[in-house]
Amino acid sequence: MRFLNSFAIAISMYSKIPMPAAEWNEKNMKYAMCFFPVVGVIIGLLQFGIGSVLLTYTSCGKLFFAAVMTLIPVLVTGGIHLDGYADTIDALSSYGDREKKLDILKDPHSGAFAVIGLSVYFIASLALWSEAEISALPAAACIYPVSRSLSGISVVSFPTAKSSGLLKTFRDGAQRTRVRIVLIIWACAAFCVMLLLGQRQGRNIFAGLVLSIAAAFLVFAHYYRMSRKKFGGTTGDLAGYFLQVCELAMLTVIVLAGSVPAY
């Protein structure tokens, strides 16, 4: 029952999927973060299924396909991670000191740079998906559990910038060592699936997936350095920022690898 409650807390917090009510107490919060990648699995399956149907059984144009693929994660999550991405763009663009940046993260209003950042993000996502072939869908589906696994690892591993907040609640309630191990297993499993898929599609695709995994770790390293240097640690908004940038970076490499002629 405890794990079911932890599952319900994670899914209800990080998605719009209806879940039974579960009390947010220390007992139920211990392993909630372990189920964070499940949201990514759901998004990946939806994108693979819907994308395959659109490209195989309909005559929809590339723009329509790209719009659907871009919107699926937003509809499933309700945009919770995009909100963190937008707030982080605002904070980074302020060039203020650490306290100023943290104040901007807490501000419920969106600034001009947040709007610009979101516009750039959606244009980039649309452009990438408009170039994606059906062969890219299985590997692209793995992006979403990967980004959530790494984001969850940061929550239970990185120093926190604030002494309060939702991230602090999840972190303090978690069995951090066990949660970290489970999330590492999630990430390794997703990487293995990606590489197995790549082996079946030729050397170009396999090399592209290896580079995509490398891109995820590069973004993760950037996120760690940036959060420590500019904010004094991570926050829920910064974790959301990392998740969105990680997904876009991995998708970029997968799509570009698929467009290189086979050799």
CSV table of C-alpha atoms in Angstrom, one decimal:
chain,number,residue,atom,x,y,z
A,1,MET,CA,0.0,0.0,0.0
A,2,ARG,CA,2.9,2.4,0.8
A,3,PHE,CA,4.3,2.0,-2.7
A,4,LEU,CA,0.9,2.5,-4.3
A,5,ASN,CA,0.6,5.8,-2.4
A,6,SER,CA,4.1,6.8,-3.4
A,7,PHE,CA,3.2,5.9,-7.0
A,8,ALA,CA,0.0,8.0,-6.8
A,9,ILE,CA,1.9,11.0,-5.3
A,10,ALA,CA,4.5,11.0,-8.1
A,11,ILE,CA,2.0,10.6,-11.0
A,12,SER,CA,-0.4,13.2,-9.6
A,13,MET,CA,2.4,15.7,-8.9
A,14,TYR,CA,4.2,15.4,-12.3
A,15,SER,CA,1.3,14.7,-14.6
A,16,LYS,CA,-2.4,15.4,-15.2
A,17,ILE,CA,-3.3,11.7,-15.1
A,18,PRO,CA,-6.0,11.2,-12.5
A,19,MET,CA,-4.9,9.3,-9.4
A,20,PRO,CA,-6.5,8.2,-6.1
A,21,ALA,CA,-5.8,10.7,-3.3
A,22,ALA,CA,-2.8,9.8,-1.2
A,23,GLU,CA,-1.7,11.6,2.0
A,24,TRP,CA,1.6,13.5,1.6
A,25,ASN,CA,3.2,12.2,4.7
A,26,GLU,CA,6.8,11.1,5.4
A,27,LYS,CA,6.0,7.4,4.9
A,28,ASN,CA,4.4,7.9,1.5
A,29,MET,CA,7.0,10.4,0.3
A,30,LYS,CA,10.0,8.1,0.9
A,31,TYR,CA,9.8,6.4,-2.5
A,32,ALA,CA,7.6,8.8,-4.5
A,33,MET,CA,10.6,9.9,-6.7
A,34,CYS,CA,11.2,6.3,-7.7
A,35,PHE,CA,8.1,6.5,-9.9
A,36,PHE,CA,8.9,9.8,-11.5
A,37,PRO,CA,10.2,8.1,-14.7
A,38,VAL,CA,6.9,6.3,-15.1
A,39,VAL,CA,5.5,9.6,-16.4
A,40,GLY,CA,8.2,9.6,-19.0
A,41,VAL,CA,7.3,6.0,-20.0
A,42,ILE,CA,3.7,7.0,-20.5
A,43,ILE,CA,4.7,10.1,-22.6
A,44,GLY,CA,7.1,7.9,-24.7
A,45,LEU,CA,4.4,5.3,-25.4
A,46,LEU,CA,1.9,7.9,-26.3
A,47,GLN,CA,4.3,9.6,-28.7
A,48,PHE,CA,5.4,6.3,-30.3
A,49,GLY,CA,1.8,5.1,-30.7
A,50,ILE,CA,0.2,8.3,-31.9
A,51,GLY,CA,3.2,9.2,-34.0
A,52,SER,CA,3.2,5.8,-35.7
A,53,VAL,CA,-0.5,6.1,-36.5
A,54,LEU,CA,-0.2,9.6,-37.9
A,55,LEU,CA,2.8,8.7,-40.1
A,56,THR,CA,1.5,5.3,-41.2
A,57,TYR,CA,-2.3,5.5,-41.5
A,58,THR,CA,-3.0,9.2,-42.2
A,59,SER,CA,-2.0,11.7,-44.8
A,60,CYS,CA,-1.4,14.5,-42.3
A,61,GLY,CA,1.4,16.9,-43.1
A,62,LYS,CA,4.7,17.2,-41.3
A,63,LEU,CA,3.6,20.4,-39.5
A,64,PHE,CA,0.5,18.8,-38.0
A,65,PHE,CA,2.6,15.7,-37.0
A,66,ALA,CA,5.2,18.0,-35.4
A,67,ALA,CA,2.6,20.0,-33.5
A,68,VAL,CA,1.0,16.8,-32.1
A,69,MET,CA,4.3,15.4,-31.0
A,70,THR,CA,5.3,18.7,-29.4
A,71,LEU,CA,2.0,19.0,-27.5
A,72,ILE,CA,1.8,15.5,-26.1
A,73,PRO,CA,4.3,16.0,-23.3
A,74,VAL,CA,2.7,19.3,-22.4
A,75,LEU,CA,-0.8,17.8,-22.2
A,76,VAL,CA,0.3,14.9,-20.1
A,77,THR,CA,2.4,17.0,-17.6
A,78,GLY,CA,0.3,20.1,-17.7
A,79,GLY,CA,3.5,22.1,-18.4
A,80,ILE,CA,4.9,21.8,-14.9
A,81,HIS,CA,8.5,21.4,-16.2
A,82,LEU,CA,8.0,24.1,-18.8
A,83,ASP,CA,7.1,26.5,-16.0
A,84,GLY,CA,10.4,25.7,-14.3
A,85,TYR,CA,12.2,26.2,-17.6
A,86,ALA,CA,10.6,29.6,-18.2
A,87,ASP,CA,11.3,30.8,-14.6
A,88,THR,CA,15.0,29.7,-15.0
A,89,ILE,CA,15.4,31.5,-18.3
A,90,ASP,CA,14.0,34.7,-16.6
A,91,ALA,CA,16.4,34.3,-13.6
A,92,LEU,CA,19.5,33.6,-15.8
A,93,SER,CA,18.7,36.5,-18.1
A,94,SER,CA,18.5,38.9,-15.1
A,95,TYR,CA,22.3,38.8,-14.6
A,96,GLY,CA,21.5,39.6,-10.9
A,97,ASP,CA,23.2,38.1,-7.9
A,98,ARG,CA,22.3,34.8,-6.4
A,99,GLU,CA,19.5,36.2,-4.2
A,100,LYS,CA,18.0,38.1,-7.1
A,101,LYS,CA,17.9,35.0,-9.2
A,102,LEU,CA,16.3,33.0,-6.4
A,103,ASP,CA,13.7,35.7,-5.9
A,104,ILE,CA,12.9,35.6,-9.7
A,105,LEU,CA,12.3,31.9,-9.4
A,106,LYS,CA,9.7,32.5,-6.7
A,107,ASP,CA,8.0,35.2,-8.6
A,108,PRO,CA,4.7,33.9,-10.1
A,109,HIS,CA,4.8,36.4,-13.0
A,110,SER,CA,6.5,35.6,-16.3
A,111,GLY,CA,9.0,38.1,-17.7
A,112,ALA,CA,9.8,38.9,-21.3
A,113,PHE,CA,12.7,36.5,-21.4
A,114,ALA,CA,10.5,33.6,-20.2
A,115,VAL,CA,8.2,34.2,-23.1
A,116,ILE,CA,11.1,34.4,-25.6
A,117,GLY,CA,12.6,31.3,-24.1
A,118,LEU,CA,9.4,29.3,-24.4
A,119,SER,CA,8.8,30.6,-28.0
A,120,VAL,CA,12.3,29.4,-29.0
A,121,TYR,CA,11.8,26.1,-27.3
A,122,PHE,CA,8.5,25.3,-29.1
A,123,ILE,CA,9.9,26.5,-32.5
A,124,ALA,CA,12.9,24.2,-32.0
A,125,SER,CA,10.7,21.3,-31.0
A,126,LEU,CA,8.4,21.8,-34.0
A,127,ALA,CA,11.3,22.1,-36.4
A,128,LEU,CA,12.9,18.9,-35.0
A,129,TRP,CA,9.7,16.8,-35.1
A,130,SER,CA,8.9,18.0,-38.6
A,131,GLU,CA,12.2,16.4,-39.7
A,132,ALA,CA,11.7,13.2,-37.8
A,133,GLU,CA,11.1,9.9,-39.6
A,134,ILE,CA,9.0,7.0,-38.2
A,135,SER,CA,12.3,5.1,-37.6
A,136,ALA,CA,13.2,7.7,-35.0
A,137,LEU,CA,10.1,7.2,-32.8
A,138,PRO,CA,11.2,4.2,-30.8
A,139,ALA,CA,14.5,5.8,-29.7
A,140,ALA,CA,12.8,9.2,-29.1
A,141,ALA,CA,10.3,7.5,-26.8
A,142,CYS,CA,13.2,6.6,-24.5
A,143,ILE,CA,14.1,10.3,-24.1
A,144,TYR,CA,11.3,11.0,-21.5
A,145,PRO,CA,12.2,8.3,-18.9
A,146,VAL,CA,15.9,9.3,-19.3
A,147,SER,CA,15.3,13.0,-18.6
A,148,ARG,CA,13.1,12.2,-15.6
A,149,SER,CA,15.6,9.7,-14.2
A,150,LEU,CA,18.4,12.2,-14.4
A,151,SER,CA,16.3,15.0,-13.0
A,152,GLY,CA,15.2,12.8,-10.1
A,153,ILE,CA,18.9,11.9,-9.4
A,154,SER,CA,19.7,15.6,-9.2
A,155,VAL,CA,16.8,16.1,-6.7
A,156,VAL,CA,18.2,13.5,-4.3
A,157,SER,CA,21.9,14.2,-5.0
A,158,PHE,CA,22.6,17.9,-5.6
A,159,PRO,CA,22.7,20.5,-2.8
A,160,THR,CA,19.5,22.5,-2.6
A,161,ALA,CA,19.5,26.3,-3.0
A,162,LYS,CA,16.5,26.9,-0.7
A,163,SER,CA,15.6,25.6,2.7
A,164,SER,CA,11.9,25.3,1.7
A,165,GLY,CA,9.8,24.5,-1.3
A,166,LEU,CA,8.4,21.5,-3.1
A,167,LEU,CA,11.7,20.0,-4.1
A,168,LYS,CA,12.9,20.2,-0.5
A,169,THR,CA,9.7,18.4,0.5
A,170,PHE,CA,10.4,15.5,-1.9
A,171,ARG,CA,14.1,15.4,-1.0
A,172,ASP,CA,13.6,15.4,2.8
A,173,GLY,CA,10.9,12.8,2.5
A,174,ALA,CA,12.9,10.5,0.3
A,175,GLN,CA,15.1,7.5,1.2
A,176,ARG,CA,17.8,9.2,-0.8
A,177,THR,CA,20.3,6.4,-1.3
A,178,ARG,CA,17.7,3.8,-2.3
A,179,VAL,CA,15.8,6.3,-4.5
A,180,ARG,CA,19.1,7.3,-6.2
A,181,ILE,CA,19.9,3.6,-7.0
A,182,VAL,CA,16.4,3.0,-8.4
A,183,LEU,CA,16.7,6.1,-10.6
A,184,ILE,CA,20.1,5.0,-11.9
A,185,ILE,CA,18.6,1.7,-12.8
A,186,TRP,CA,15.8,3.5,-14.6
A,187,ALA,CA,18.3,5.5,-16.6
A,188,CYS,CA,20.5,2.5,-17.4
A,189,ALA,CA,17.5,0.6,-18.6
A,190,ALA,CA,16.4,3.4,-20.9
A,191,PHE,CA,19.9,3.7,-22.3
A,192,CYS,CA,20.1,0.0,-22.9
A,193,VAL,CA,16.8,0.0,-24.8
A,194,MET,CA,18.0,2.9,-26.9
A,195,LEU,CA,21.2,1.2,-27.8
A,196,LEU,CA,19.4,-2.1,-28.6
A,197,LEU,CA,17.1,-0.2,-30.9
A,198,GLY,CA,20.0,1.5,-32.6
A,199,GLN,CA,21.8,-1.8,-33.2
A,200,ARG,CA,18.9,-3.0,-35.3
A,201,GLN,CA,18.8,0.2,-37.4
A,202,GLY,CA,22.4,0.4,-38.6
A,203,ARG,CA,25.7,2.1,-37.7
A,204,ASN,CA,24.5,5.7,-38.3
A,205,ILE,CA,21.5,5.4,-36.0
A,206,PHE,CA,23.5,3.5,-33.3
A,207,ALA,CA,26.2,6.2,-33.4
A,208,GLY,CA,23.5,8.9,-33.2
A,209,LEU,CA,22.0,7.3,-30.1
A,210,VAL,CA,25.4,7.0,-28.4
A,211,LEU,CA,25.9,10.7,-29.1
A,212,SER,CA,22.3,11.4,-27.8
A,213,ILE,CA,23.2,9.7,-24.5
A,214,ALA,CA,26.4,11.7,-24.4
A,215,ALA,CA,24.4,14.9,-24.9
A,216,ALA,CA,22.2,14.0,-22.0
A,217,PHE,CA,25.2,13.7,-19.7
A,218,LEU,CA,26.7,17.0,-21.1
A,219,VAL,CA,23.5,18.8,-20.3
A,220,PHE,CA,23.4,17.1,-16.8
A,221,ALA,CA,27.0,18.4,-16.2
A,222,HIS,CA,26.0,21.9,-17.3
A,223,TYR,CA,23.0,21.8,-15.0
A,224,TYR,CA,25.1,20.8,-12.0
A,225,ARG,CA,27.7,23.5,-12.7
A,226,MET,CA,25.2,26.2,-13.4
A,227,SER,CA,23.0,25.4,-10.4
A,228,ARG,CA,25.9,25.4,-8.0
A,229,LYS,CA,27.5,28.6,-9.4
A,230,LYS,CA,24.5,30.8,-10.1
A,231,PHE,CA,22.0,29.6,-7.5
A,232,GLY,CA,23.9,27.8,-4.8
A,233,GLY,CA,22.2,24.5,-5.5
A,234,THR,CA,19.2,23.1,-7.3
A,235,THR,CA,15.5,23.9,-7.0
A,236,GLY,CA,12.3,22.5,-8.5
A,237,ASP,CA,12.4,25.1,-11.3
A,238,LEU,CA,16.0,24.2,-12.1
A,239,ALA,CA,15.2,20.5,-12.2
A,240,GLY,CA,12.4,21.3,-14.7
A,241,TYR,CA,14.7,23.5,-16.8
A,242,PHE,CA,17.2,20.6,-17.0
A,243,LEU,CA,14.5,18.1,-18.0
A,244,GLN,CA,13.3,20.3,-20.9
A,245,VAL,CA,16.8,21.1,-22.2
A,246,CYS,CA,17.9,17.5,-21.9
A,247,GLU,CA,14.9,16.3,-23.9
A,248,LEU,CA,15.5,18.8,-26.6
A,249,ALA,CA,19.2,18.1,-26.8
A,250,MET,CA,18.6,14.3,-27.1
A,251,LEU,CA,15.9,14.8,-29.7
A,252,THR,CA,18.2,17.1,-31.7
A,253,VAL,CA,20.9,14.4,-32.0
A,254,ILE,CA,18.5,11.6,-32.8
A,255,VAL,CA,16.8,13.5,-35.6
A,256,LEU,CA,20.1,14.8,-37.0
A,257,ALA,CA,21.5,11.2,-36.9
A,258,GLY,CA,18.5,9.9,-38.8
A,259,SER,CA,19.0,12.5,-41.6
A,260,VAL,CA,22.6,11.4,-42.3
A,261,PRO,CA,22.8,9.1,-45.3
A,262,ALA,CA,23.7,5.5,-44.4
A,263,TYR,CA,27.2,4.3,-45.1
